[in-house]
Coordinates of C-alpha atoms in Angstrom, one line a residue:
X12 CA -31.1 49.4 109.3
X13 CA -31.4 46.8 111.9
X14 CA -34.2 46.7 114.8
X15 CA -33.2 48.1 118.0
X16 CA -33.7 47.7 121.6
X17 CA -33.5 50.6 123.9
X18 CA -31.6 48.7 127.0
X19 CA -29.4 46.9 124.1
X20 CA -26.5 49.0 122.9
X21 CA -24.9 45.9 120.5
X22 CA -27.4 46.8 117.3
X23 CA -25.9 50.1 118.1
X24 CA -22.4 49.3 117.4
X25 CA -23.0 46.5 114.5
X26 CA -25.3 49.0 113.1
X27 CA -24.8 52.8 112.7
X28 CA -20.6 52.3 113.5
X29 CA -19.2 51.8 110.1
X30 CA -15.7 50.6 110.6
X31 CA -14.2 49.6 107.2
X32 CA -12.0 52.4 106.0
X33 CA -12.2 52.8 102.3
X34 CA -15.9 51.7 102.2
X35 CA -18.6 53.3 100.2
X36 CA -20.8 54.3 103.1
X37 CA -24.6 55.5 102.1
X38 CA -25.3 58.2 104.9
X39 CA -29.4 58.1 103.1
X40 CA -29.8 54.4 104.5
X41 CA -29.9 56.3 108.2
X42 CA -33.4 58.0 108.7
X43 CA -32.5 61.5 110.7
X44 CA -35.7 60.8 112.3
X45 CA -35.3 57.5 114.1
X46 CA -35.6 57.0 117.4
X47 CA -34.2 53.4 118.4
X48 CA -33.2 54.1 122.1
X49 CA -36.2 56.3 122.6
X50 CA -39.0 54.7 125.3
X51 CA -41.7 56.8 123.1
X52 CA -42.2 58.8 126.2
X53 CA -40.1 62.4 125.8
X54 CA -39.8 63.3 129.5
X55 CA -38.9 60.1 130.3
X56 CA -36.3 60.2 127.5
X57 CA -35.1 63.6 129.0
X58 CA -35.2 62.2 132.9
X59 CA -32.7 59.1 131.3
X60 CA -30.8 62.2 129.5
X61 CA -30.0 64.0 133.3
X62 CA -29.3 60.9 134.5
X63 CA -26.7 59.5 132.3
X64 CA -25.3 62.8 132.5
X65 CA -24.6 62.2 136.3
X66 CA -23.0 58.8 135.7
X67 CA -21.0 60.5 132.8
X68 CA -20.0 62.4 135.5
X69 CA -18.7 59.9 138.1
X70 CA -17.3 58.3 135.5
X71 CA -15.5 61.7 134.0
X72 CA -13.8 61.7 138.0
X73 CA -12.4 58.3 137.6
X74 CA -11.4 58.7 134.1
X75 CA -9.4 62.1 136.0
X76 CA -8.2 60.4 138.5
X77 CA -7.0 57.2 137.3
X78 CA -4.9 58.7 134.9
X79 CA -4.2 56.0 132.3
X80 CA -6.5 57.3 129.2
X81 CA -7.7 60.4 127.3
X82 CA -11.0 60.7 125.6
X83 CA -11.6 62.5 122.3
X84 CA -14.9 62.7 121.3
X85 CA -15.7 64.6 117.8
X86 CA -18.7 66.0 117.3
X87 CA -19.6 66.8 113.4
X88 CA -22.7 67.8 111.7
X89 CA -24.7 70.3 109.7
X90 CA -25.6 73.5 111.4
X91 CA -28.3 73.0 113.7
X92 CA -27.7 69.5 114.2
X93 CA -27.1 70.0 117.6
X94 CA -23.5 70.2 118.9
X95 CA -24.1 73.3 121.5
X96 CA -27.3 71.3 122.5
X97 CA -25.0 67.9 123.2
X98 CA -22.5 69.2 125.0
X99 CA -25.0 71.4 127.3
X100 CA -26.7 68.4 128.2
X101 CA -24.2 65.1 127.8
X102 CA -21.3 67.1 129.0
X103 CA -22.6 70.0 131.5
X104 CA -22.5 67.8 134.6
X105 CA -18.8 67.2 134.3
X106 CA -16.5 69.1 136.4
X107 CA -14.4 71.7 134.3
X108 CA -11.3 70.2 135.7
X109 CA -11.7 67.3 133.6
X110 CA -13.4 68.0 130.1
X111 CA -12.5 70.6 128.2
X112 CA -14.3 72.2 124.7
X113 CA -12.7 73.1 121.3
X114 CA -14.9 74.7 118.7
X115 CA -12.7 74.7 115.7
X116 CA -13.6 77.5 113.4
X117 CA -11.8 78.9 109.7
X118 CA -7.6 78.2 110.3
X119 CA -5.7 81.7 110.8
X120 CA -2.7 82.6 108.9
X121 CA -0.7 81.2 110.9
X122 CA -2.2 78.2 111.1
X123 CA -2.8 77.7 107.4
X124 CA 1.7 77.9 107.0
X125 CA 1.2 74.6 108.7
X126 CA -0.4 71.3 107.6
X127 CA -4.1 70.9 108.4
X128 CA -3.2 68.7 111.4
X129 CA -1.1 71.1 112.9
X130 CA -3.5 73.1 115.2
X131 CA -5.4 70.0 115.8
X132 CA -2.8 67.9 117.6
X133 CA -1.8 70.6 119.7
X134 CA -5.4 70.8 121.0
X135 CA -5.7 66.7 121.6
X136 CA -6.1 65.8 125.1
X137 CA -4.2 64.8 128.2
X138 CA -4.5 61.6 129.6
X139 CA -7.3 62.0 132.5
X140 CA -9.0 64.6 130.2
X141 CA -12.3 64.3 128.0
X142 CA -12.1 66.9 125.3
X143 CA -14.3 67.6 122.9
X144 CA -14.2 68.8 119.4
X145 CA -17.2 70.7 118.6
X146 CA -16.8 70.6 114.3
X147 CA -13.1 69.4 114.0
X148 CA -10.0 68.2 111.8
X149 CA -13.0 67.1 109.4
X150 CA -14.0 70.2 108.8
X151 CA -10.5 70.0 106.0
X152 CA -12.4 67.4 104.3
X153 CA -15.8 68.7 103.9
X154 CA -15.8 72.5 103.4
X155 CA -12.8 72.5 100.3
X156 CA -14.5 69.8 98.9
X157 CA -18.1 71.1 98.9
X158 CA -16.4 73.9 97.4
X159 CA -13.8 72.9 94.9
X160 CA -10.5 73.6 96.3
X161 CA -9.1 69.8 96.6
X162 CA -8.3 67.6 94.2
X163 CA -9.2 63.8 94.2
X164 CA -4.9 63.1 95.2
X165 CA -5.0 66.1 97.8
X166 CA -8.3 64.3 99.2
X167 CA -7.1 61.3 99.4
X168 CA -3.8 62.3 101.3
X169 CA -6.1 63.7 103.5
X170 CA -7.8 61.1 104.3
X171 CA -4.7 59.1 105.1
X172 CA -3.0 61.5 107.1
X173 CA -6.7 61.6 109.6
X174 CA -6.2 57.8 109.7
X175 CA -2.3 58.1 110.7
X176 CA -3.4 60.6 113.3
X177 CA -6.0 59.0 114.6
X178 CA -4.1 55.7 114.9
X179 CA -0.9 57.4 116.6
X180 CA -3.3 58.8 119.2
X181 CA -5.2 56.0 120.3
X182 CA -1.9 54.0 120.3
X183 CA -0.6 56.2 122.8
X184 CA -3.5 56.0 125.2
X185 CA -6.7 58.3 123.5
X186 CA -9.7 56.9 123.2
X187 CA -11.8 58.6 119.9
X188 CA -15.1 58.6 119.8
X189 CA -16.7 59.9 116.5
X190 CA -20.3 61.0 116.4
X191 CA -21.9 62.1 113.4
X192 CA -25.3 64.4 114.3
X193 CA -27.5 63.1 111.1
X194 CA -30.7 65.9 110.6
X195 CA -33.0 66.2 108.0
X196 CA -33.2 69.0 105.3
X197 CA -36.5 69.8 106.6
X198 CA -35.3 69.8 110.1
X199 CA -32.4 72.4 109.7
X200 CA -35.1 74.6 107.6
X201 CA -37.3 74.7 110.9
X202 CA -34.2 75.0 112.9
X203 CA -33.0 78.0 111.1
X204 CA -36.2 79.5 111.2
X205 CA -36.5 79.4 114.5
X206 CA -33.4 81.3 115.0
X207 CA -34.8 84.1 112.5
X208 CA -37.9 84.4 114.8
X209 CA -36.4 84.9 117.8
X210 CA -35.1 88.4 118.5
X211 CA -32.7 86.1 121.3
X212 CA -31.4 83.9 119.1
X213 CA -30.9 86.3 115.9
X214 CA -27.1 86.7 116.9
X215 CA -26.6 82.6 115.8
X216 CA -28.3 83.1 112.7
X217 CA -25.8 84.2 109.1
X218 CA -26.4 84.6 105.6
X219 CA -23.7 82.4 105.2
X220 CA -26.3 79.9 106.6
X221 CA -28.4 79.6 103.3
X222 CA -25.8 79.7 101.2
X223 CA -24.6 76.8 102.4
X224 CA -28.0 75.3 102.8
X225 CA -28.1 75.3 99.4
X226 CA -25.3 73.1 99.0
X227 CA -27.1 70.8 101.2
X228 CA -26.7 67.7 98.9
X229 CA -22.6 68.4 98.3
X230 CA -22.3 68.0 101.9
X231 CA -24.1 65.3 102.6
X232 CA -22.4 63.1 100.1
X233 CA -19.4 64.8 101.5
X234 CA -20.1 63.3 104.7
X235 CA -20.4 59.9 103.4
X236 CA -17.2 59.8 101.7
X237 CA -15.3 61.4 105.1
X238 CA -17.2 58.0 106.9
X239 CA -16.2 55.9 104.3
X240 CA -12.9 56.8 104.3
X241 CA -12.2 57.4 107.7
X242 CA -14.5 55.0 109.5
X243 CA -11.4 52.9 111.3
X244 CA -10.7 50.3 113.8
X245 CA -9.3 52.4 116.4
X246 CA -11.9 55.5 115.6
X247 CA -14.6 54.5 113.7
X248 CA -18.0 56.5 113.2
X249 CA -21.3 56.4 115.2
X250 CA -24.4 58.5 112.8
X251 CA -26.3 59.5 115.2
X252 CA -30.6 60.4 114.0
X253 CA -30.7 63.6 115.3
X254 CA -34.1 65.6 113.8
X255 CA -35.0 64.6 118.0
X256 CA -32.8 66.3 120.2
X257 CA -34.0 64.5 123.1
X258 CA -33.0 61.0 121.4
X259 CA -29.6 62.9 119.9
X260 CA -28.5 63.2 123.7
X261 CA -29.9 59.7 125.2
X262 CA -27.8 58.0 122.2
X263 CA -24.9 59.6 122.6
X264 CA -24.8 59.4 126.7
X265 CA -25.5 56.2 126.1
X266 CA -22.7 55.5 124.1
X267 CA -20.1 57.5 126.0
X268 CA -20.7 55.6 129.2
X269 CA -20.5 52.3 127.2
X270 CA -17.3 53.6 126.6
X271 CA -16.3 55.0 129.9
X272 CA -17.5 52.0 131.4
X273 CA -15.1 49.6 129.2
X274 CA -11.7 51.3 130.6
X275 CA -12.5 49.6 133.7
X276 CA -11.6 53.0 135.1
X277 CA -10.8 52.8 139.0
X278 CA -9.4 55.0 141.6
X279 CA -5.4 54.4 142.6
X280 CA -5.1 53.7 146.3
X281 CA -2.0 54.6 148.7
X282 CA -2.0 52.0 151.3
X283 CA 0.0 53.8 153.2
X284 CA -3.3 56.0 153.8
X285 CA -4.9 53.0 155.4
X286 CA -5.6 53.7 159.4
X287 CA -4.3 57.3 159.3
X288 CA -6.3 59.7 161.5
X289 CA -7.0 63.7 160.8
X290 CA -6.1 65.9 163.9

């Protein structure tokens, strides 16, 4: 991995963005505990956090106002790596009005007589609107694969169809913005056991959890091969270390308002407002 400058977002983009559909990506080559935009001091890493999410916010007002773009951000990972945390702390200054959560759960019936994509395009935003995608459409090529239920051709279709999607979108004015939340096996352990030991956070905790902790190493080569495959142009991949929570949010604020800030968003103006006076 390349050297990184906290104030310097470009090793960010040439580095942990993989953009090459089709490409074997290594997800091991990423350390869950780095901290490359980390100052070393954690409350001034948190103090950065709050503050970025106030820009994010200004920045979430133009984006609402001005009308011409809609922002997609997915956010993917293992359990525990942090996607509640993210958007409580990247997204929770934004005015409801303009961002709006999806947390994408096991397809109903009726949603399982259509294709995968179905349920997920209706659920894209509108233009002005940040949504975000807590797990998401790659959640169709990670669970049946971990699990045995798609064949190498039904995989690969898969695959495609993301790509066509995700290319139809941004062409017609969606920004995506795909963040991978990278923790450590030793991590989630403490993670879930945390939830076990605390009677108030016993309700997040299932036995489903182990089980598929035990297939830790299936999903994380499952991972690699969605990045591989799906790492585009128009929506590539950002793996984010996340084993620090504190560095999980300052990289991906950071990276969000790099974003934000590259619309060149701006307020519209009526100059026939100019010189009118309120009685």
């Amino acid at each position: 991995m390349a050297a990184y400058d906290a104030d310097d977002t470009t090793p960010l983009l040439s580095g942990l963005r993989h953009a090459a559909a089709g490409t074997p990506f290594d997800l091991s080559a990423v350390d869950p505990a780095a901290t490359p935009f980390g100052s070393g001091d954690k409350q001034r890493d948190k103090a950065a956090v709050e503050a970025l999410a106030l820009e994010l916010d200004e920045l979430q007002n133009r984006l609402f106002a001005d009308r011409r773009y809609a922002i997609l951000v997915v956010l993917q990972g293992t359990d525990t790596s942090g996607k509640d945390g993210t958007l409580r702390s990247v997204f929770g200054r934004m005015s409801p009005l303009g961002v709006r959560t999806v947390g994408w759960r096991a397809p109903s019936e009726e949603e399982r007589a259509h294709d995968v994509l179905w349920r997920i395009h209706a659920q894209a935003p509108r233009r002005g609107e940040i949504v975000v995608f807590n797990r998401s459409h790659y959640e169709d090529v990670l669970v049946p694969l971990v699990n045995g239920h798609l064949t190498e051709q039904t995989l690969a279709r898969r695959y495609a169809h993301i790509n066509d999607f995700e290319r139809m979108l941004c062409e017609s004015g969606t920004v995506i913005v795909k963040f991978m939340l990278h923790i450590s096996r030793e991590e989630q352990r403490k993670r879930l056991q945390e939830r076990v030991d605390n009677p108030d956070k016993r309700w997040k905790f299932q036995p489903e959890d182990l089980h598929v902790r035990n297939q830790w190493g299936a999903y994380q080569q499952a991972y690699a091969r969605a990045i591989g495959a799906t790492g585009t142009d128009w929506a590539p991949w950002t793996v984010v270390p996340a084993d620090s929570k504190t560095h999980r949010n300052l990289m991906i604020a950071r990276l969000l308002r790099q974003v934000l800030q590259g619309l060149d968003l701006r307020y519209p103006d009526d100059p026939a407002l100019a010189g009118l006076k309120v009685q």
